[in-house]
PDB file of C-alpha atoms and ligand atoms in Angstrom:
ATOM      1  CA  MET A   1     118.302  89.780  94.737  1.00 72.00           C
ATOM      2  CA  THR A   2     114.759  88.486  95.418  1.00 87.00           C
ATOM      3  CA  ASP A   3     114.512  90.366  98.723  1.00 94.00           C
ATOM      4  CA  ALA A   4     115.912  93.493  97.124  1.00 95.00           C
ATOM      5  CA  LEU A   5     113.418  93.243  94.259  1.00 96.00           C
ATOM      6  CA  ASN A   6     110.574  92.776  96.718  1.00 97.00           C
ATOM      7  CA  ALA A   7     111.698  95.849  98.658  1.00 98.00           C
ATOM      8  CA  ALA A   8     111.728  97.778  95.366  1.00 98.00           C
ATOM      9  CA  ARG A   9     108.238  96.443  94.543  1.00 98.00           C
ATOM     10  CA  ASP A  10     106.898  98.130  97.676  1.00 98.00           C
ATOM     11  CA  ARG A  11     108.035 101.454  96.235  1.00 98.00           C
ATOM     12  CA  LEU A  12     107.013 101.208  92.590  1.00 98.00           C
ATOM     13  CA  VAL A  13     103.507 102.408  91.689  1.00 98.00           C
ATOM     14  CA  PHE A  14     102.258 101.633  88.183  1.00 98.00           C
ATOM     15  CA  ALA A  15     100.030 104.371  86.721  1.00 98.00           C
ATOM     16  CA  LEU A  16      97.145 102.518  85.106  1.00 97.00           C
ATOM     17  CA  ASP A  17      96.229 105.421  82.802  1.00 96.00           C
ATOM     18  CA  LEU A  18      93.926 103.722  80.309  1.00 96.00           C
ATOM     19  CA  ASP A  19      90.406 104.791  79.434  1.00 95.00           C
ATOM     20  CA  ASP A  20      88.863 101.360  79.128  1.00 96.00           C
ATOM     21  CA  ALA A  21      88.386  99.225  82.234  1.00 96.00           C
ATOM     22  CA  ALA A  22      88.667  95.913  80.367  1.00 97.00           C
ATOM     23  CA  ASP A  23      91.980  96.975  78.786  1.00 97.00           C
ATOM     24  CA  ALA A  24      93.220  98.209  82.146  1.00 97.00           C
ATOM     25  CA  LEU A  25      92.365  94.899  83.799  1.00 97.00           C
ATOM     26  CA  THR A  26      94.179  92.975  81.067  1.00 97.00           C
ATOM     27  CA  VAL A  27      97.327  95.047  81.578  1.00 97.00           C
ATOM     28  CA  ALA A  28      97.056  94.742  85.363  1.00 98.00           C
ATOM     29  CA  ARG A  29      96.557  90.976  85.164  1.00 97.00           C
ATOM     30  CA  ASP A  30      99.660  90.569  82.994  1.00 96.00           C
ATOM     31  CA  LEU A  31     101.754  92.449  85.542  1.00 98.00           C
ATOM     32  CA  ARG A  32     100.328  90.870  88.650  1.00 96.00           C
ATOM     33  CA  SER A  33     103.451  88.905  89.495  1.00 96.00           C
ATOM     34  CA  GLU A  34     105.817  91.866  88.947  1.00 97.00           C
ATOM     35  CA  LEU A  35     103.897  94.682  90.613  1.00 98.00           C
ATOM     36  CA  ARG A  36     102.306  95.383  93.988  1.00 98.00           C
ATOM     37  CA  TRP A  37     100.926  98.916  93.565  1.00 98.00           C
ATOM     38  CA  VAL A  38      98.652 100.441  90.959  1.00 98.00           C
ATOM     39  CA  LYS A  39      97.469 104.014  90.668  1.00 98.00           C
ATOM     40  CA  VAL A  40      93.971 104.730  89.391  1.00 98.00           C
ATOM     41  CA  ALA A  41      93.231 108.362  88.564  1.00 98.00           C
ATOM     42  CA  THR A  42      90.184 110.408  87.609  1.00 97.00           C
ATOM     43  CA  ARG A  43      90.208 109.449  83.947  1.00 95.00           C
ATOM     44  CA  LEU A  44      89.731 105.726  84.532  1.00 97.00           C
ATOM     45  CA  TYR A  45      87.865 105.919  87.832  1.00 98.00           C
ATOM     46  CA  THR A  46      85.185 108.173  86.360  1.00 97.00           C
ATOM     47  CA  ARG A  47      84.356 105.461  83.861  1.00 96.00           C
ATOM     48  CA  ALA A  48      85.075 102.333  85.830  1.00 97.00           C
ATOM     49  CA  GLY A  49      84.101 103.164  89.419  1.00 97.00           C
ATOM     50  CA  PRO A  50      84.318 101.180  92.652  1.00 98.00           C
ATOM     51  CA  SER A  51      83.686  97.742  91.124  1.00 97.00           C
ATOM     52  CA  PHE A  52      86.812  98.174  89.046  1.00 98.00           C
ATOM     53  CA  LEU A  53      88.821  98.922  92.183  1.00 98.00           C
ATOM     54  CA  ALA A  54      87.388  95.782  93.771  1.00 97.00           C
ATOM     55  CA  GLU A  55      88.676  93.734  90.820  1.00 98.00           C
ATOM     56  CA  LEU A  56      92.154  95.170  91.250  1.00 98.00           C
ATOM     57  CA  LYS A  57      92.033  94.428  94.965  1.00 97.00           C
ATOM     58  CA  ALA A  58      90.895  90.866  94.227  1.00 97.00           C
ATOM     59  CA  MET A  59      94.001  90.463  92.043  1.00 97.00           C
ATOM     60  CA  GLY A  60      96.063  91.367  95.104  1.00 97.00           C
ATOM     61  CA  PHE A  61      97.093  94.900  94.170  1.00 98.00           C
ATOM     62  CA  ARG A  62      97.607  97.696  96.666  1.00 97.00           C
ATOM     63  CA  LEU A  63      95.718 100.749  95.575  1.00 98.00           C
ATOM     64  CA  PHE A  64      96.626 104.402  95.109  1.00 98.00           C
ATOM     65  CA  LEU A  65      93.421 106.281  94.298  1.00 98.00           C
ATOM     66  CA  ASP A  66      94.567 109.557  92.752  1.00 98.00           C
ATOM     67  CA  LEU A  67      91.403 111.669  92.636  1.00 98.00           C
ATOM     68  CA  LYS A  68      92.957 114.898  94.013  1.00 98.00           C
ATOM     69  CA  PHE A  69      90.033 116.009  96.170  1.00 98.00           C
ATOM     70  CA  HIS A  70      89.601 119.755  96.779  1.00 98.00           C
ATOM     71  CA  ASP A  71      86.348 120.918  98.367  1.00 98.00           C
ATOM     72  CA  ILE A  72      84.916 122.035 101.691  1.00 98.00           C
ATOM     73  CA  PRO A  73      86.206 119.945 104.614  1.00 98.00           C
ATOM     74  CA  ALA A  74      83.036 117.903 105.133  1.00 98.00           C
ATOM     75  CA  GLN A  75      82.998 116.798 101.492  1.00 98.00           C
ATOM     76  CA  VAL A  76      86.672 115.860 101.460  1.00 98.00           C
ATOM     77  CA  GLU A  77      86.356 114.027 104.767  1.00 98.00           C
ATOM     78  CA  GLY A  78      83.550 111.926 103.274  1.00 98.00           C
ATOM     79  CA  ALA A  79      85.454 111.340 100.040  1.00 98.00           C
ATOM     80  CA  CYS A  80      88.591 110.139 101.851  1.00 98.00           C
ATOM     81  CA  ARG A  81      86.489 107.969 104.127  1.00 98.00           C
ATOM     82  CA  SER A  82      84.938 106.326 101.057  1.00 98.00           C
ATOM     83  CA  ALA A  83      88.304 105.953  99.325  1.00 98.00           C
ATOM     84  CA  ALA A  84      89.778 104.155 102.324  1.00 97.00           C
ATOM     85  CA  ALA A  85      86.683 101.952 102.630  1.00 97.00           C
ATOM     86  CA  LEU A  86      87.216 100.956  98.965  1.00 96.00           C
ATOM     87  CA  GLY A  87      90.680  99.776  99.914  1.00 96.00           C
ATOM     88  CA  ALA A  88      92.807 102.738  98.833  1.00 98.00           C
ATOM     89  CA  GLU A  89      95.976 102.890 100.930  1.00 97.00           C
ATOM     90  CA  LEU A  90      97.133 106.072  99.236  1.00 98.00           C
ATOM     91  CA  MET A  91      94.857 108.919  98.116  1.00 98.00           C
ATOM     92  CA  THR A  92      95.368 112.529  97.073  1.00 98.00           C
ATOM     93  CA  VAL A  93      93.999 115.955  97.952  1.00 98.00           C
ATOM     94  CA  HIS A  94      95.068 119.472  96.930  1.00 98.00           C
ATOM     95  CA  ALA A  95      97.056 121.096  99.742  1.00 98.00           C
ATOM     96  CA  CYS A  96      95.717 124.522  98.761  1.00 97.00           C
ATOM     97  CA  GLY A  97      92.331 123.402 100.160  1.00 98.00           C
ATOM     98  CA  GLY A  98      93.728 124.585 103.490  1.00 98.00           C
ATOM     99  CA  ARG A  99      94.381 123.290 106.981  1.00 98.00           C
ATOM    100  CA  ALA A 100      90.812 122.355 107.941  1.00 98.00           C
ATOM    101  CA  MET A 101      90.318 120.455 104.697  1.00 98.00           C
ATOM    102  CA  LEU A 102      93.618 118.582 105.085  1.00 98.00           C
ATOM    103  CA  GLU A 103      92.809 117.644 108.675  1.00 98.00           C
ATOM    104  CA  ALA A 104      89.377 116.469 107.560  1.00 98.00           C
ATOM    105  CA  ALA A 105      90.958 114.357 104.813  1.00 98.00           C
ATOM    106  CA  ALA A 106      93.267 112.592 107.268  1.00 98.00           C
ATOM    107  CA  ARG A 107      90.381 112.049 109.681  1.00 98.00           C
ATOM    108  CA  GLY A 108      88.112 110.678 106.964  1.00 98.00           C
ATOM    109  CA  ALA A 109      90.734 108.254 105.644  1.00 98.00           C
ATOM    110  CA  ALA A 110      91.447 106.856 109.110  1.00 97.00           C
ATOM    111  CA  ARG A 111      87.738 106.480 109.835  1.00 97.00           C
ATOM    112  CA  GLY A 112      87.006 104.785 106.494  1.00 97.00           C
ATOM    113  CA  ALA A 113      89.735 102.194 107.032  1.00 96.00           C
ATOM    114  CA  ASP A 114      88.572 101.607 110.574  1.00 94.00           C
ATOM    115  CA  GLU A 115      84.939 101.145 109.643  1.00 93.00           C
ATOM    116  CA  ALA A 116      85.755  98.793 106.790  1.00 90.00           C
ATOM    117  CA  GLY A 117      87.976  96.752 109.114  1.00 89.00           C
ATOM    118  CA  ILE A 118      90.892  97.127 106.734  1.00 83.00           C
ATOM    119  CA  GLY A 119      94.209  96.179 108.227  1.00 85.00           C
ATOM    120  CA  PHE A 120      96.237  99.198 107.079  1.00 87.00           C
ATOM    121  CA  ASP A 121      96.701 102.868 107.848  1.00 93.00           C
ATOM    122  CA  PRO A 122      95.740 104.823 104.736  1.00 97.00           C
ATOM    123  CA  ARG A 123      97.834 107.833 103.874  1.00 98.00           C
ATOM    124  CA  VAL A 124      96.539 111.063 102.456  1.00 98.00           C
ATOM    125  CA  LEU A 125      99.083 112.578 100.089  1.00 98.00           C
ATOM    126  CA  ALA A 126      98.869 116.292  99.339  1.00 98.00           C
ATOM    127  CA  VAL A 127      99.475 117.780  95.919  1.00 98.00           C
ATOM    128  CA  THR A 128     101.309 121.099  96.353  1.00 96.00           C
ATOM    129  CA  VAL A 129     101.760 123.022  93.084  1.00 94.00           C
ATOM    130  CA  LEU A 130     100.875 121.135  89.900  1.00 92.00           C
ATOM    131  CA  THR A 131     103.958 120.743  87.732  1.00 88.00           C
ATOM    132  CA  SER A 132     101.937 122.127  84.817  1.00 90.00           C
ATOM    133  CA  LEU A 133     101.960 125.572  86.494  1.00 91.00           C
ATOM    134  CA  ASP A 134     104.737 128.165  86.315  1.00 91.00           C
ATOM    135  CA  ASP A 135     105.388 131.406  88.228  1.00 92.00           C
ATOM    136  CA  SER A 136     103.124 133.429  85.963  1.00 93.00           C
ATOM    137  CA  ASP A 137     100.237 130.963  86.499  1.00 93.00           C
ATOM    138  CA  LEU A 138     100.701 131.330  90.261  1.00 95.00           C
ATOM    139  CA  ASN A 139     100.646 135.086  89.860  1.00 95.00           C
ATOM    140  CA  ASP A 140      97.348 134.835  87.962  1.00 96.00           C
ATOM    141  CA  ILE A 141      95.759 133.143  90.974  1.00 95.00           C
ATOM    142  CA  GLY A 142      97.209 135.663  93.414  1.00 96.00           C
ATOM    143  CA  VAL A 143     100.194 133.678  94.700  1.00 95.00           C
ATOM    144  CA  ASN A 144     103.188 135.997  94.666  1.00 95.00           C
ATOM    145  CA  ARG A 145     105.908 133.839  96.169  1.00 95.00           C
ATOM    146  CA  SER A 146     108.096 131.559  94.077  1.00 94.00           C
ATOM    147  CA  ILE A 147     106.981 128.045  93.156  1.00 94.00           C
ATOM    148  CA  ASN A 148     109.618 126.557  95.480  1.00 96.00           C
ATOM    149  CA  ASP A 149     108.464 128.653  98.430  1.00 96.00           C
ATOM    150  CA  GLN A 150     104.861 127.730  97.711  1.00 97.00           C
ATOM    151  CA  VAL A 151     105.684 124.009  97.348  1.00 97.00           C
ATOM    152  CA  LEU A 152     107.582 123.919 100.630  1.00 98.00           C
ATOM    153  CA  ALA A 153     104.980 125.943 102.525  1.00 98.00           C
ATOM    154  CA  LEU A 154     102.130 123.721 101.326  1.00 98.00           C
ATOM    155  CA  ALA A 155     104.098 120.545 102.071  1.00 98.00           C
ATOM    156  CA  GLN A 156     104.757 121.763 105.612  1.00 98.00           C
ATOM    157  CA  LEU A 157     101.101 122.652 106.025  1.00 98.00           C
ATOM    158  CA  ALA A 158     100.147 119.160 104.835  1.00 98.00           C
ATOM    159  CA  ARG A 159     102.424 117.543 107.386  1.00 98.00           C
ATOM    160  CA  ALA A 160     101.205 119.793 110.196  1.00 98.00           C
ATOM    161  CA  SER A 161      97.623 118.896 109.236  1.00 98.00           C
ATOM    162  CA  GLY A 162      98.097 115.145 109.545  1.00 98.00           C
ATOM    163  CA  CYS A 163      98.676 114.188 105.911  1.00 98.00           C
ATOM    164  CA  GLY A 164     101.031 111.276 105.366  1.00 98.00           C
ATOM    165  CA  GLY A 165     103.025 112.760 102.537  1.00 98.00           C
ATOM    166  CA  VAL A 166     103.130 114.783  99.348  1.00 98.00           C
ATOM    167  CA  VAL A 167     103.215 114.246  95.616  1.00 98.00           C
ATOM    168  CA  ALA A 168     106.242 116.044  94.211  1.00 96.00           C
ATOM    169  CA  SER A 169     108.371 116.424  91.145  1.00 94.00           C
ATOM    170  CA  PRO A 170     111.669 114.561  91.583  1.00 95.00           C
ATOM    171  CA  LYS A 171     113.333 117.952  90.997  1.00 94.00           C
ATOM    172  CA  GLU A 172     111.731 119.084  94.262  1.00 96.00           C
ATOM    173  CA  LEU A 173     113.376 116.328  96.318  1.00 97.00           C
ATOM    174  CA  PRO A 174     116.408 118.452  97.345  1.00 97.00           C
ATOM    175  CA  LEU A 175     113.990 121.104  98.589  1.00 97.00           C
ATOM    176  CA  LEU A 176     111.552 118.784 100.361  1.00 98.00           C
ATOM    177  CA  ARG A 177     113.448 115.805 101.736  1.00 98.00           C
ATOM    178  CA  PRO A 178     115.782 117.713 104.091  1.00 98.00           C
ATOM    179  CA  ASN A 179     112.862 119.760 105.430  1.00 98.00           C
ATOM    180  CA  LEU A 180     110.392 116.867 105.658  1.00 98.00           C
ATOM    181  CA  PRO A 181     112.176 113.771 106.938  1.00 96.00           C
ATOM    182  CA  SER A 182     110.667 110.265 106.990  1.00 97.00           C
ATOM    183  CA  PRO A 183     108.163 108.933 107.897  1.00 97.00           C
ATOM    184  CA  PHE A 184     106.521 111.802 105.991  1.00 98.00           C
ATOM    185  CA  GLY A 185     106.252 110.295 102.527  1.00 98.00           C
ATOM    186  CA  ILE A 186     107.255 111.730  99.169  1.00 98.00           C
ATOM    187  CA  LEU A 187     105.811 110.185  96.020  1.00 98.00           C
ATOM    188  CA  THR A 188     107.293 111.194  92.679  1.00 97.00           C
ATOM    189  CA  PRO A 189     105.980 110.860  89.121  1.00 96.00           C
ATOM    190  CA  GLY A 190     108.072 112.147  86.196  1.00 93.00           C
ATOM    191  CA  ILE A 191     110.414 109.143  86.222  1.00 96.00           C
ATOM    192  CA  ARG A 192     112.018 107.718  83.108  1.00 94.00           C
ATOM    193  CA  PRO A 193     114.369 104.733  83.085  1.00 91.00           C
ATOM    194  CA  THR A 194     117.532 105.483  81.153  1.00 78.00           C
ATOM    195  CA  GLY A 195     116.792 105.313  77.424  1.00 75.00           C
ATOM    196  CA  ALA A 196     112.966 105.418  77.754  1.00 81.00           C
ATOM    197  CA  ALA A 197     110.824 107.845  75.748  1.00 81.00           C
ATOM    198  CA  VAL A 198     110.147 111.043  77.689  1.00 81.00           C
ATOM    199  CA  GLY A 199     106.660 111.701  76.201  1.00 83.00           C
ATOM    200  CA  ASP A 200     105.062 114.900  77.494  1.00 81.00           C
ATOM    201  CA  GLN A 201     107.098 114.952  80.716  1.00 77.00           C
ATOM    202  CA  LYS A 202     109.371 117.981  80.566  1.00 76.00           C
ATOM    203  CA  ARG A 203     111.674 117.356  83.492  1.00 73.00           C
ATOM    204  CA  VAL A 204     112.393 113.730  84.212  1.00 83.00           C
ATOM    205  CA  THR A 205     114.615 111.791  86.583  1.00 94.00           C
ATOM    206  CA  THR A 206     115.816 108.195  86.507  1.00 96.00           C
ATOM    207  CA  PRO A 207     114.546 105.669  89.067  1.00 97.00           C
ATOM    208  CA  ALA A 208     118.019 105.509  90.635  1.00 96.00           C
ATOM    209  CA  ASP A 209     118.202 109.292  91.042  1.00 96.00           C
ATOM    210  CA  ALA A 210     114.700 109.472  92.533  1.00 97.00           C
ATOM    211  CA  ILE A 211     115.634 106.816  95.102  1.00 98.00           C
ATOM    212  CA  ALA A 212     118.922 108.574  95.868  1.00 97.00           C
ATOM    213  CA  GLY A 213     117.018 111.851  96.299  1.00 97.00           C
ATOM    214  CA  GLY A 214     114.786 110.319  98.959  1.00 98.00           C
ATOM    215  CA  SER A 215     111.591 109.476  97.099  1.00 98.00           C
ATOM    216  CA  ASP A 216     109.505 106.876  98.950  1.00 98.00           C
ATOM    217  CA  TRP A 217     107.350 105.810  95.981  1.00 98.00           C
ATOM    218  CA  LEU A 218     108.000 106.155  92.255  1.00 98.00           C
ATOM    219  CA  VAL A 219     104.987 106.461  89.959  1.00 98.00           C
ATOM    220  CA  ILE A 220     105.679 105.149  86.465  1.00 98.00           C
ATOM    221  CA  GLY A 221     103.165 104.700  83.661  1.00 97.00           C
ATOM    222  CA  ARG A 222     104.091 104.841  79.994  1.00 96.00           C
ATOM    223  CA  PRO A 223     107.589 103.329  80.213  1.00 96.00           C
ATOM    224  CA  ILE A 224     105.853 100.156  81.414  1.00 97.00           C
ATOM    225  CA  ARG A 225     102.530 100.427  79.598  1.00 96.00           C
ATOM    226  CA  ASN A 226     104.025 101.144  76.164  1.00 96.00           C
ATOM    227  CA  ALA A 227     106.886  98.662  76.422  1.00 96.00           C
ATOM    228  CA  PRO A 228     106.836  95.724  73.984  1.00 96.00           C
ATOM    229  CA  ASP A 229     107.376  93.405  76.974  1.00 96.00           C
ATOM    230  CA  ARG A 230     105.766  95.063  79.996  1.00 97.00           C
ATOM    231  CA  ALA A 231     106.944  92.505  82.522  1.00 97.00           C
ATOM    232  CA  ALA A 232     110.535  92.848  81.321  1.00 97.00           C
ATOM    233  CA  ALA A 233     110.319  96.655  81.455  1.00 97.00           C
ATOM    234  CA  THR A 234     108.945  96.461  84.997  1.00 97.00           C
ATOM    235  CA  ARG A 235     111.671  94.074  86.024  1.00 97.00           C
ATOM    236  CA  ALA A 236     114.379  96.370  84.616  1.00 96.00           C
ATOM    237  CA  ILE A 237     112.973  99.297  86.615  1.00 97.00           C
ATOM    238  CA  LEU A 238     112.808  97.192  89.776  1.00 97.00           C
ATOM    239  CA  GLU A 239     116.406  96.121  89.290  1.00 96.00           C
ATOM    240  CA  GLU A 240     117.529  99.727  88.855  1.00 96.00           C
ATOM    241  CA  MET A 241     115.622 100.687  92.011  1.00 97.00           C
ATOM    242  CA  ALA A 242     116.970  97.749  93.999  1.00 97.00           C
ATOM    243  CA  ILE A 243     120.556  98.627  93.143  1.00 96.00           C
ATOM    244  CA  ALA A 244     119.991 102.273  94.128  1.00 97.00           C
ATOM    245  CA  MET A 245     118.296 101.210  97.370  1.00 97.00           C
ATOM    246  CA  GLY A 246     121.338  99.098  98.249  1.00 96.00           C
ATOM    247  CA  ARG A 247     123.723 102.036  97.915  1.00 88.00           C
TER     248      ARG A 247
HETATM  249  O1  C5P B   1     103.189 107.785  81.983  1.00 79.07           O
HETATM  250  P1  C5P B   1     103.915 108.533  83.043  1.00 79.07           P
HETATM  251  O2  C5P B   1     105.021 107.727  83.701  1.00 79.07           O
HETATM  252  O3  C5P B   1     104.367 109.905  82.621  1.00 79.07           O
HETATM  253  O4  C5P B   1     102.789 108.704  84.178  1.00 79.07           O
HETATM  254  C1  C5P B   1     102.969 109.495  85.300  1.00 79.07           C
HETATM  255  C2  C5P B   1     101.738 109.509  86.144  1.00 79.07           C
HETATM  256  O5  C5P B   1     101.923 110.466  87.171  1.00 79.07           O
HETATM  257  C3  C5P B   1     100.477 109.921  85.403  1.00 79.07           C
HETATM  258  O6  C5P B   1      99.394 109.185  86.010  1.00 79.07           O
HETATM  259  C4  C5P B   1     100.338 111.385  85.695  1.00 79.07           C
HETATM  260  O7  C5P B   1      99.016 111.799  85.751  1.00 79.07           O
HETATM  261  C5  C5P B   1     100.948 111.483  87.083  1.00 79.07           C
HETATM  262  N1  C5P B   1     101.527 112.798  87.383  1.00 79.07           N
HETATM  263  C6  C5P B   1     102.525 113.386  86.639  1.00 79.07           C
HETATM  264  N2  C5P B   1     103.036 114.606  86.987  1.00 79.07           N
HETATM  265  C7  C5P B   1     102.558 115.243  88.039  1.00 79.07           C
HETATM  266  C8  C5P B   1     101.554 114.674  88.813  1.00 79.07           C
HETATM  267  C9  C5P B   1     101.060 113.426  88.451  1.00 79.07           C
HETATM  268  O8  C5P B   1     102.980 112.808  85.669  1.00 79.07           O
HETATM  269  N3  C5P B   1     103.082 116.388  88.370  1.00 79.07           N
END
């Protein structure tokens, strides 16, 4: 089971969504032996900055920096270069920034890792359509095709532009996985272990179903963060993932 749990650890990303850096470090430290990956997003990064990332790296965590860049290509290239130089192995951009921006993101990430002498290939993950948007929201911004068509088109654009994967709802796995085979990555939030509180997530999937659907990485926050025993909650998720990965 140890090997299977370690394989599951490579695919579980803990969303460190706290506002206070000291609290976040305490939680991360407690989970150091159970977890490999942490995700830091805009809310915490805006307060805590690069030195906070360095502390997480020093604890041995692999880093997903979820800042969802969307700007002119030169800006996004520089941002991804900096993210990789800070040690982020995964980072996000909005696919609707277009081909040149996506290509620039991939270029910047590769260059940043190279320059910093980091021994990994960073991956730029593209966000397609935010799950907070519905068809009428798309219409408001002049997109007249369905959400599914838009998600698939943007995911294909991301792949063609050199991105390493996409962020997707687990409900989009049947649409994306057959059209975008590995090694193109799919990372899914919106996961709830059986019996866990759903919170504000409207459409959730279990870890086992996300693995079965072809998700490469599962992002999970509150079911771990709010658990009375965080290490035990993490372990239960890893066990569920490991069993599904063995099927
Ligand atoms: O706490 P919870 O497990 O819901 O956290 C999920 C994480 O994934 C959060 O960091 C959230 O911002 C992120 N996310 C999401 N849904 C999306 C995109 C990202 O929940 N569509």
